[in-house]
């Protein structure tokens, strides 16, 4: 006797339904992510045009593809230096965001339920105004005639340093704004993780003799690592490629890799070299994210149980 | 003097009094149970002993020392949580070693102590497993091992078997009894399951609405309940309420409306007209098809209104002509017969003056 359950709908119809659901996002990704990426890879292998843009792909009957732009990247150390500097900025941004977001997320988690939504709303409130407007606002806050700069310089003068220190157009301004812009991306995944922790675990740890610091370091922190990694990825990767903040708030020496890429495409109009820089940036971000994931799995002791418990 | 002395402890949450002026003395080496329905304050009391909650009034004294002002991490007690609260990111070994690491035990000793604790709870060979790789019973044992590894003065258990299925719960009960005997540590156990309390405990405190109704050995709690609540909460019980009709040399007769006079033995002498209650366990009633030959102390007839066949025993609900329902229990021990009576059968019930228990009200 056949007791196999009959499929609820005809298999053909089900397949059509599946494609209707997953088709549009796939098509979108193909059109606006996969194909442009391939175009960029192709562009990186071409020769720059005489007046910017790209030289013809086929010249005198032969295909003009070469690794000249890659060779340039690896032979001129200035680009590697800017790359390393960008990584440092992104890393510093990530660590500062983590240091600020962790207590904030913990505070929200422990607030009475009726205040929690309000506090979360405050975290995402900046998203309601335009990104560039918020960056320009920092120009005013950090400007030489603003209260902040005057106070800082007055304090410096007190200690005998009379030469005024500019806050704007400095690495300080860039870092402050990088942290400000990216903070919500660290707070939200951390909150999502911390909110799921079973309070009984902390009670058990306390009952077993752990003081407040030991409870945090042995229980809360290891269990929050998935949230830390998610937040770090959401902050580090965009911070690595950012160009608007150094453009507006930084000095000439604060140019990051994003600025150089923008320059190559819009000012120097060397599209192949710009493409090379973009590809190197993407590969570097992927490698660093992969490295972080590997470290997370092997060295920092996040066993499958944590992933399961947090899933 | 008692090892753990709970003196006039009260805890209020707003208008609600969760624990109301409770005083209990728990002796060293005792398996002591706080028993009561949910909301009776037993868990609140346990949490105050552990230090997670602070009494509004009264004192909790351990070994002569008032524990007020001592945070949970500095009390020589361990708690086994209902959810076990095992650390999911640590192995069994890591979980059991945790309290040792907190007390700065030298690393060289930790290994041996963890191994000994795992042997106590029969978990050798599971040291490297993670909690999610264990069954419910095994997790329970990890929680016990983790709590016992530092040899606390008192072990507090908050409904530790509630999450297990019936068969496993029975096994774990036997293990708990043996474990407590072996380690000799004082257990304070919280449960709402009266069978569990009767099985495990040396003494039981029955709690209701924040108060202690009775503290006694299991057999006394069952056989000689002091209040209606205790009689009703522990096991099945017929309650006959009425007024004292007569009282002579150790026996009182109580007039029970809708039944008739019921005689019961009691030590106290009572004036006629006083309200009183008799508790009678279903298994103390003889139930037969025809009237007994001799004249029993109490004798009523009725019809089987309902029956619950439970395998080893059958519970009969017998309706008397006066309109009362009496529960009687009969062991199905006679071979060849599954049940003695069917619904609608006329039966004769009888019991002696010693069978019932008299509660003064």
XYZ file of C-alpha atoms in Angstrom:
672
model
C 0.000 0.000 0.000
C 1.279 3.432 -0.880
C 1.218 5.653 2.187
C 3.512 8.378 0.827
C 1.899 11.739 1.432
C 0.722 13.419 -1.753
C 2.321 16.811 -2.434
C -0.061 19.571 -1.465
C 0.264 21.414 -4.778
C 1.355 20.238 -8.201
C 5.184 20.153 -8.338
C 5.301 22.309 -11.455
C 3.239 25.027 -9.823
C 5.450 24.863 -6.727
C 8.553 25.359 -8.898
C 6.990 28.394 -10.559
C 6.134 29.775 -7.146
C 9.706 29.296 -5.956
C 11.056 31.184 -8.948
C 8.533 33.956 -8.451
C 9.824 34.422 -4.922
C 13.566 34.010 -5.420
C 13.775 35.217 -9.030
C 13.510 39.010 -8.580
C 16.227 39.307 -5.909
C 18.489 36.993 -7.934
C 17.918 39.026 -11.080
C 18.588 42.212 -9.129
C 21.878 40.887 -7.758
C 22.903 39.648 -11.183
C 22.136 42.960 -12.887
C 23.514 45.361 -10.314
C 26.205 43.376 -8.544
C 27.567 40.428 -10.533
C 27.635 42.045 -13.976
C 29.114 45.386 -12.789
C 31.776 43.459 -10.870
C 32.689 41.586 -14.036
C 32.766 44.862 -15.990
C 35.135 46.247 -13.375
C 37.415 43.201 -13.587
C 37.474 43.647 -17.349
C 38.140 47.402 -16.994
C 41.076 46.736 -14.674
C 42.768 44.807 -17.475
C 42.334 47.500 -20.096
C 44.471 50.473 -21.063
C 43.411 53.963 -19.956
C 42.186 56.233 -22.722
C 44.205 59.172 -23.917
C 41.724 61.648 -22.447
C 40.508 59.499 -19.582
C 38.107 56.574 -19.562
C 39.167 53.499 -21.481
C 41.135 52.962 -24.697
C 39.357 50.834 -27.339
C 39.221 47.163 -26.376
C 40.301 45.994 -29.848
C 43.034 47.975 -31.544
C 44.767 47.093 -34.825
C 42.906 43.789 -34.831
C 44.214 42.569 -31.468
C 42.697 42.470 -27.995
C 44.223 45.097 -25.691
C 44.250 43.430 -22.242
C 47.198 43.774 -19.851
C 48.238 43.773 -16.197
C 49.885 47.196 -16.377
C 47.581 48.790 -13.808
C 48.157 45.919 -11.364
C 51.915 46.265 -11.889
C 51.604 49.959 -11.106
C 49.754 49.267 -7.871
C 52.384 46.842 -6.642
C 55.396 48.926 -7.763
C 54.379 52.284 -6.282
C 54.510 51.940 -2.491
C 52.340 55.021 -1.891
C 49.194 53.011 -2.633
C 50.081 50.177 -0.289
C 50.760 52.763 2.406
C 47.341 54.361 1.922
C 45.838 50.889 2.045
C 47.506 50.090 5.342
C 46.455 53.478 6.720
C 42.850 52.780 5.663
C 42.953 49.411 7.436
C 44.202 51.124 10.606
C 41.427 53.713 10.468
C 38.810 51.013 9.909
C 40.267 48.911 12.715
C 40.368 51.858 15.136
C 36.782 52.737 14.182
C 35.679 49.154 14.839
C 37.376 48.959 18.237
C 36.101 52.370 19.360
C 32.583 51.500 18.199
C 32.795 48.221 20.125
C 34.004 49.990 23.270
C 31.127 52.487 23.089
C 28.411 50.160 21.791
C 28.888 47.299 24.259
C 27.928 49.230 27.396
C 25.163 50.958 25.460
C 23.681 47.673 24.193
C 23.973 46.153 27.675
C 22.217 49.174 29.163
C 19.344 48.879 26.682
C 19.055 45.134 27.363
C 18.770 45.742 31.090
C 16.357 48.662 30.901
C 12.710 48.087 31.755
C 10.854 46.735 28.752
C 8.807 49.887 28.244
C 11.928 52.038 27.772
C 13.725 49.610 25.504
C 11.929 50.521 22.284
C 12.464 54.203 22.988
C 16.202 53.705 23.535
C 16.484 51.640 20.348
C 14.633 54.386 18.504
C 17.208 56.883 19.758
C 19.998 54.650 18.437
C 18.548 54.607 14.924
C 17.306 58.207 15.021
C 20.373 59.573 13.108
C 19.321 57.475 10.088
C 16.358 59.816 9.692
C 18.562 62.645 8.478
C 20.844 62.568 5.481
C 24.299 61.094 5.895
C 26.103 64.068 4.284
C 24.176 66.570 6.388
C 25.286 64.740 9.507
C 28.912 64.803 8.337
C 28.695 68.521 7.555
C 27.208 69.059 11.022
C 30.479 67.768 12.446
C 32.253 70.507 10.472
C 30.338 73.052 12.520
C 30.826 71.204 15.809
C 34.583 70.876 15.258
C 35.073 74.284 13.610
C 37.749 76.618 15.006
C 35.189 79.089 16.374
C 32.897 76.495 17.945
C 32.706 76.063 21.694
C 34.430 72.677 21.572
C 37.604 73.892 19.870
C 37.755 76.965 22.098
C 37.389 74.912 25.253
C 40.029 72.416 24.148
C 42.464 75.172 23.256
C 41.777 77.026 26.485
C 42.659 73.852 28.400
C 45.820 73.440 26.304
C 46.729 77.086 26.986
C 46.313 76.411 30.702
C 49.028 73.794 30.415
C 51.275 76.244 28.545
C 50.526 75.148 24.990
C 49.445 78.450 23.418
C 49.592 77.490 19.725
C 45.896 76.813 18.799
C 45.232 73.183 17.880
C 42.763 72.768 14.994
C 40.192 70.011 15.517
C 38.777 70.154 12.012
C 40.627 68.729 8.966
C 42.552 66.275 11.124
C 42.687 62.523 11.656
C 40.860 63.208 14.945
C 37.896 64.693 13.075
C 37.848 61.788 10.611
C 37.940 59.168 13.373
C 35.294 60.870 15.519
C 32.909 61.036 12.592
C 33.691 57.485 11.446
C 32.782 56.238 14.932
C 29.673 58.433 15.075
C 28.374 57.232 11.710
C 29.012 53.549 12.330
C 27.993 53.256 15.978
C 24.386 52.091 15.330
C 25.693 49.242 13.161
C 27.573 47.942 16.203
C 24.840 48.613 18.769
C 22.040 46.809 16.934
C 23.641 43.352 16.435
C 25.085 43.495 19.959
C 21.674 44.330 21.382
C 20.046 41.548 19.341
C 22.544 39.113 20.837
C 22.592 40.330 24.451
C 18.824 40.510 24.588
C 18.615 36.736 24.047
C 20.939 35.818 26.940
C 19.283 33.689 29.613
C 19.481 35.675 32.884
C 19.607 32.374 34.774
C 23.152 31.849 33.437
C 24.384 34.976 35.198
C 22.568 33.986 38.380
C 24.139 30.547 38.177
C 27.590 32.076 37.672
C 27.077 34.371 40.642
C 25.828 31.479 42.747
C 28.959 29.528 41.762
C 31.156 32.309 43.141
C 31.758 34.625 40.174
C 31.979 38.360 40.875
C 30.647 40.983 38.451
C 33.806 41.107 36.343
C 34.119 37.305 36.179
C 30.470 37.024 35.195
C 31.049 39.417 32.323
C 34.340 37.983 31.144
C 33.496 34.273 31.490
C 29.791 34.248 30.584
C 28.376 37.380 28.942
C 31.307 38.229 26.712
C 31.981 34.761 25.194
C 28.263 34.306 24.569
C 28.080 37.702 22.879
C 30.930 36.985 20.432
C 28.580 36.226 17.505
C 27.090 39.691 17.987
C 30.565 41.224 18.298
C 31.654 39.617 15.009
C 28.487 40.677 13.214
C 28.860 44.253 14.444
C 32.570 44.324 13.641
C 31.910 43.198 10.072
C 29.123 45.774 9.636
C 31.445 48.549 10.835
C 34.824 47.473 9.462
C 33.879 46.797 5.841
C 32.071 50.093 5.117
C 34.647 52.045 7.156
C 37.399 50.591 4.993
C 35.965 52.004 1.776
C 34.570 55.312 3.007
C 35.530 58.534 1.150
C 33.003 61.206 2.100
C 34.174 61.645 5.704
C 37.913 62.102 4.954
C 36.909 64.332 2.011
C 34.860 66.681 4.168
C 36.502 66.507 7.601
C 40.052 65.374 6.860
C 43.192 67.193 5.759
C 45.255 66.232 2.706
C 47.228 63.677 4.749
C 43.979 61.936 5.801
C 43.183 60.621 2.315
C 42.065 57.014 2.536
C 41.773 54.361 -0.144
C 38.168 55.394 -0.863
C 39.351 58.901 -1.689
C 42.025 57.587 -4.045
C 39.499 55.401 -5.879
C 37.089 58.307 -6.227
C 39.968 60.454 -7.484
C 40.960 57.879 -10.103
C 37.445 57.686 -11.502
C 36.311 61.327 -11.262
C 39.451 63.476 -11.409
C 42.387 61.587 -12.928
C 39.929 59.580 -15.024
C 42.193 56.536 -14.980
C 39.451 53.925 -14.942
C 41.643 50.819 -15.168
C 43.714 51.877 -12.165
C 40.592 52.865 -10.238
C 39.198 49.412 -10.974
C 42.378 47.774 -9.724
C 42.156 49.700 -6.448
C 38.486 48.732 -6.061
C 39.219 45.069 -6.693
C 42.130 45.068 -4.245
C 39.872 46.722 -1.655
C 37.149 44.102 -2.127
C 39.639 41.238 -1.954
C 41.286 42.739 1.135
C 37.928 43.138 2.870
C 36.992 39.541 2.013
C 40.358 38.240 3.242
C 40.133 40.154 6.506
C 36.544 39.023 7.084
C 37.594 35.434 6.323
C 40.530 35.748 8.689
C 38.259 37.085 11.434
C 35.846 34.200 10.913
C 38.719 31.722 11.061
C 40.088 33.264 14.254
C 36.588 33.207 15.706
C 36.290 29.497 15.001
C 39.707 28.319 16.042
C 41.292 30.600 18.590
C 38.681 32.430 20.579
C 36.781 29.275 21.467
C 33.297 29.775 20.081
C 32.170 26.179 19.889
C 29.212 25.065 17.877
C 27.207 25.103 21.103
C 27.347 28.882 21.236
C 26.234 29.203 17.666
C 23.459 26.762 18.394
C 22.458 28.482 21.623
C 22.359 31.836 19.885
C 20.675 30.591 16.729
C 20.766 24.392 67.045
C 19.740 24.187 63.449
C 22.327 24.619 60.710
C 20.124 26.930 58.666
C 17.756 29.032 60.703
C 15.037 30.983 58.939
C 13.661 33.445 61.479
C 10.387 35.340 60.902
C 11.207 35.996 57.246
C 8.744 38.148 55.278
C 8.946 39.279 51.659
C 6.404 41.571 49.980
C 6.069 42.546 46.331
C 3.892 45.645 46.386
C 0.630 44.659 48.041
C 1.352 40.956 47.650
C 2.993 39.135 50.535
C 4.953 36.301 48.933
C 6.502 35.001 52.155
C 4.688 35.779 55.384
C 6.567 35.539 58.682
C 8.136 32.125 58.020
C 10.330 30.431 60.608
C 11.991 27.087 59.869
C 15.052 25.389 61.310
C 16.903 23.015 58.983
C 19.400 20.592 60.492
C 22.798 19.586 59.114
C 22.629 16.595 56.765
C 18.896 16.899 56.311
C 16.959 16.501 53.057
C 14.440 19.261 53.616
C 11.623 20.068 51.189
C 9.551 23.199 50.724
C 6.295 21.934 49.240
C 3.334 23.921 48.005
C 1.274 24.982 45.005
C 2.707 27.550 42.603
C 2.636 31.027 44.074
C 2.903 29.797 47.656
C 6.247 31.540 48.179
C 8.519 28.495 48.214
C 10.756 29.686 45.373
C 10.927 33.213 46.801
C 12.053 31.714 50.108
C 14.700 29.612 48.342
C 15.972 32.652 46.437
C 16.275 34.550 49.714
C 18.321 31.704 51.178
C 20.582 31.800 48.097
C 20.890 35.583 48.334
C 19.161 36.527 45.073
C 16.397 38.205 47.029
C 16.494 40.104 50.310
C 13.888 39.616 53.071
C 11.840 42.681 54.030
C 11.844 41.433 57.603
C 13.410 38.583 59.549
C 16.797 36.902 59.412
C 18.415 33.970 57.652
C 21.136 32.510 59.833
C 23.657 29.880 58.743
C 25.860 28.268 61.387
C 25.066 31.121 63.750
C 26.000 33.800 61.209
C 23.383 36.217 59.864
C 23.637 36.094 56.065
C 22.214 39.594 55.507
C 24.665 41.637 53.457
C 26.368 38.592 51.976
C 25.911 38.475 48.183
C 25.136 35.090 46.575
C 28.729 34.608 45.388
C 29.919 34.761 48.984
C 27.444 32.328 50.546
C 28.624 28.747 51.076
C 25.570 27.457 49.224
C 24.943 26.287 45.704
C 21.731 26.312 43.749
C 20.511 23.871 41.109
C 18.236 25.795 38.766
C 15.069 24.466 37.224
C 16.471 25.229 33.756
C 19.878 23.789 34.888
C 21.519 27.059 33.652
C 24.508 25.181 32.216
C 26.976 27.420 30.394
C 26.424 26.549 26.715
C 29.897 27.635 25.615
C 31.699 25.362 28.065
C 32.104 21.605 28.068
C 30.826 19.446 30.924
C 34.336 19.652 32.357
C 34.411 23.437 31.922
C 31.060 23.808 33.656
C 32.105 21.686 36.632
C 35.522 23.385 36.877
C 33.932 26.856 36.856
C 33.187 27.184 40.603
C 36.673 25.816 41.390
C 38.257 28.461 39.169
C 36.201 31.120 40.935
C 37.582 30.046 44.316
C 41.129 30.137 42.905
C 41.701 26.427 43.361
C 45.210 25.516 42.134
C 45.013 24.246 38.555
C 46.708 20.999 39.574
C 43.831 20.094 41.906
C 41.014 21.110 39.578
C 41.376 18.093 37.288
C 41.083 15.566 40.108
C 38.173 17.372 41.758
C 36.254 17.629 38.486
C 36.832 13.930 37.821
C 35.606 13.040 41.323
C 32.484 15.185 40.928
C 31.710 13.636 37.549
C 32.074 10.204 39.112
C 29.658 11.200 41.915
C 27.005 12.037 39.346
C 27.912 9.089 37.061
C 29.100 11.166 34.115
C 32.564 9.750 33.555
C 33.379 9.885 29.863
C 31.203 12.924 29.187
C 33.823 15.519 30.224
C 34.427 16.841 26.714
C 30.784 17.053 25.660
C 28.887 20.308 25.353
C 25.539 20.746 27.156
C 23.538 20.651 23.924
C 24.990 17.200 23.207
C 23.495 15.754 26.419
C 20.062 14.407 27.309
C 17.860 16.103 29.908
C 18.887 13.682 32.642
C 22.574 14.102 31.852
C 22.262 17.896 31.928
C 20.578 17.580 35.289
C 23.530 15.572 36.559
C 26.032 18.130 35.231
C 24.146 20.820 37.157
C 24.349 18.664 40.297
C 28.049 17.920 39.801
C 28.804 21.591 39.223
C 26.941 22.572 42.393
C 28.547 19.863 44.550
C 32.156 20.064 43.361
C 33.107 22.715 45.938
C 31.359 20.807 48.780
C 28.950 23.581 49.775
C 27.374 23.630 53.237
C 23.881 23.684 51.760
C 22.580 22.672 48.332
C 19.450 24.460 47.147
C 17.368 22.747 44.471
C 14.610 24.605 42.623
C 12.226 22.024 41.095
C 15.226 20.288 39.503
C 13.242 17.352 38.118
C 10.288 19.292 36.718
C 11.608 19.227 33.150
C 12.169 15.458 33.026
C 9.680 12.833 31.902
C 7.979 10.643 34.516
C 10.205 7.560 34.182
C 13.443 9.520 34.285
C 12.144 11.598 37.164
C 11.668 8.453 39.231
C 15.213 7.297 38.444
C 16.645 10.686 39.320
C 14.732 10.689 42.610
C 16.508 7.510 43.664
C 19.818 8.983 42.515
C 19.203 12.159 44.480
C 18.491 10.181 47.649
C 21.678 8.164 47.218
C 23.737 11.206 46.303
C 22.544 13.105 49.355
C 23.380 10.121 51.566
C 26.840 9.850 49.994
C 27.906 13.479 50.148
C 26.117 14.221 53.425
C 25.334 17.788 52.365
C 22.145 19.490 53.568
C 19.621 19.659 50.719
C 16.862 22.250 50.593
C 14.505 21.158 47.866
C 11.614 23.091 46.338
C 8.784 21.263 44.606
C 5.056 21.433 43.958
C 4.928 17.663 43.447
C 3.718 16.054 46.681
C 4.738 12.503 45.678
C 8.265 13.727 45.009
C 8.350 15.488 48.375
C 7.120 12.372 50.219
C 9.638 10.145 48.423
C 12.737 12.295 48.874
C 12.514 14.213 52.105
C 13.494 13.684 55.693
C 11.190 16.564 56.553
C 8.703 18.643 54.604
C 7.422 22.180 55.126
C 4.025 22.541 53.454
C 3.511 26.140 52.355
C 0.318 27.953 51.372
C -0.121 31.640 50.559
C 3.289 32.552 51.930
C 2.843 30.722 55.224
C 4.090 27.417 56.551
C 1.118 25.170 57.346
C 3.054 22.227 58.759
C 6.643 21.040 59.154
C 6.944 17.295 59.679
C 8.244 13.962 58.464
C 6.565 12.672 55.292
C 4.572 9.967 57.120
C 3.262 12.508 59.635
C 2.386 14.989 56.883
C 0.464 12.266 55.078
C -1.059 10.491 58.034
C -1.605 13.359 60.430
C -2.171 16.557 58.483
C -2.618 19.478 60.817
C -4.809 21.594 58.542
C -7.455 21.056 55.858
C -5.045 22.509 53.291
C -2.315 19.997 54.095
C -4.776 17.095 54.043
C -6.197 18.184 50.725
C -2.875 19.062 49.055
C -1.025 15.886 49.996
C -2.494 12.876 48.254
C -6.210 12.198 47.920
C -8.399 12.743 50.903
C -12.048 12.601 51.931
C -12.889 15.588 54.109
C -15.915 15.297 56.405
C -16.869 18.574 58.031
C -19.531 18.939 60.663
C -20.200 19.570 64.335
C -19.130 17.553 67.341
C -22.150 15.525 68.467
C -20.656 13.533 71.317
C -17.262 12.811 72.760
C -16.266 9.994 75.098
C -13.042 8.222 76.114
C -10.822 9.124 73.144
C -13.510 8.991 70.515
C -15.599 11.815 69.095
C -18.677 11.555 66.954
C -19.163 14.251 64.372
C -22.440 14.935 62.680
C -21.687 15.326 59.005
C -24.513 16.850 56.975
C -25.501 14.756 53.929
C -23.764 11.705 55.414
C -24.493 11.079 59.093
C -22.441 10.514 62.257
C -18.768 9.675 61.775
C -16.660 8.391 64.664
C -12.979 9.056 64.972
C -10.291 8.601 67.613
C -8.694 11.735 69.027
C -6.659 12.750 72.040
C -8.465 16.000 72.688
C -11.783 16.395 74.472
C -14.293 18.615 72.740
C -17.566 20.250 73.716
C -20.582 19.317 71.572
C -21.476 21.786 68.797
C -17.909 22.685 67.899
C -17.106 22.653 64.177
C -14.597 19.970 63.218
C -13.210 18.129 60.215
C -12.226 14.515 59.722
C -9.787 13.517 56.987
C -9.988 9.992 55.655
C -7.558 8.570 53.095
C -9.266 6.548 50.320
C -7.086 3.487 50.998
C -8.288 3.248 54.625
C -11.856 2.486 53.556
C -12.953 -1.148 53.164
C -15.246 -1.536 50.245
C -17.271 -4.746 49.846
C -20.283 -6.082 47.997
C -22.188 -7.161 51.121
C -22.358 -5.767 54.636
C -19.457 -6.873 56.877
C -20.226 -9.597 59.427
C -19.081 -7.738 62.549
C -20.251 -4.224 63.448
C -17.680 -1.723 62.207
C -17.096 1.688 63.815
C -18.320 3.471 60.710
C -20.504 1.904 58.075
C -22.220 3.401 55.036
C -23.596 2.080 51.801
C -23.691 3.700 48.416
C -23.459 3.227 44.677
C -20.336 3.396 42.514
C -20.713 6.689 40.633
C -17.366 6.755 38.931
C -14.186 4.760 38.773
C -10.609 5.394 37.753
C -8.743 2.253 36.754
C -5.039 2.922 37.308
C -3.503 -0.503 36.744
C -2.269 -1.377 40.213
C -5.232 0.182 41.984
C -8.745 1.351 41.180
C -10.242 4.492 42.698
C -13.995 4.275 43.236
C -16.165 7.315 43.765
C -19.123 6.141 45.769
C -22.293 8.223 46.075
C -24.151 7.841 49.357
C -27.936 8.209 49.645
C -27.374 11.526 51.462
C -25.677 12.915 48.344
C -22.053 12.784 49.462
C -19.274 11.386 47.277
C -16.659 9.288 49.023
C -13.421 8.208 47.381
C -12.269 4.695 48.167
C -9.270 2.872 46.778
C -8.813 -0.824 46.222
C -5.656 -2.628 45.138
C -6.246 -4.831 42.098
C -4.212 -7.596 43.650
C -6.711 -10.457 43.378
C -5.726 -12.651 40.435
C -8.128 -13.223 37.604
C -10.019 -10.025 38.102
C -9.226 -6.634 36.697
C -11.768 -4.700 38.730
C -14.002 -5.573 41.635
C -16.945 -3.309 40.923
C -18.532 -1.538 38.010
C -20.277 1.812 37.814
C -23.764 1.460 39.333
C -22.886 -1.443 41.702
C -24.193 -1.154 45.265
C -21.287 -1.303 47.731
C -20.762 -1.255 51.488
C -18.057 0.965 52.965
C -16.630 0.700 56.456
C -13.696 2.068 58.401
C -12.461 1.992 61.976
C -12.177 4.909 64.402
C -8.396 4.879 63.867
C -8.653 5.219 60.093
C -9.698 8.842 60.052
C -7.736 11.771 61.359
C -9.306 14.556 63.348
C -8.526 18.207 62.550
C -9.558 20.830 65.070
C -10.802 24.034 63.535
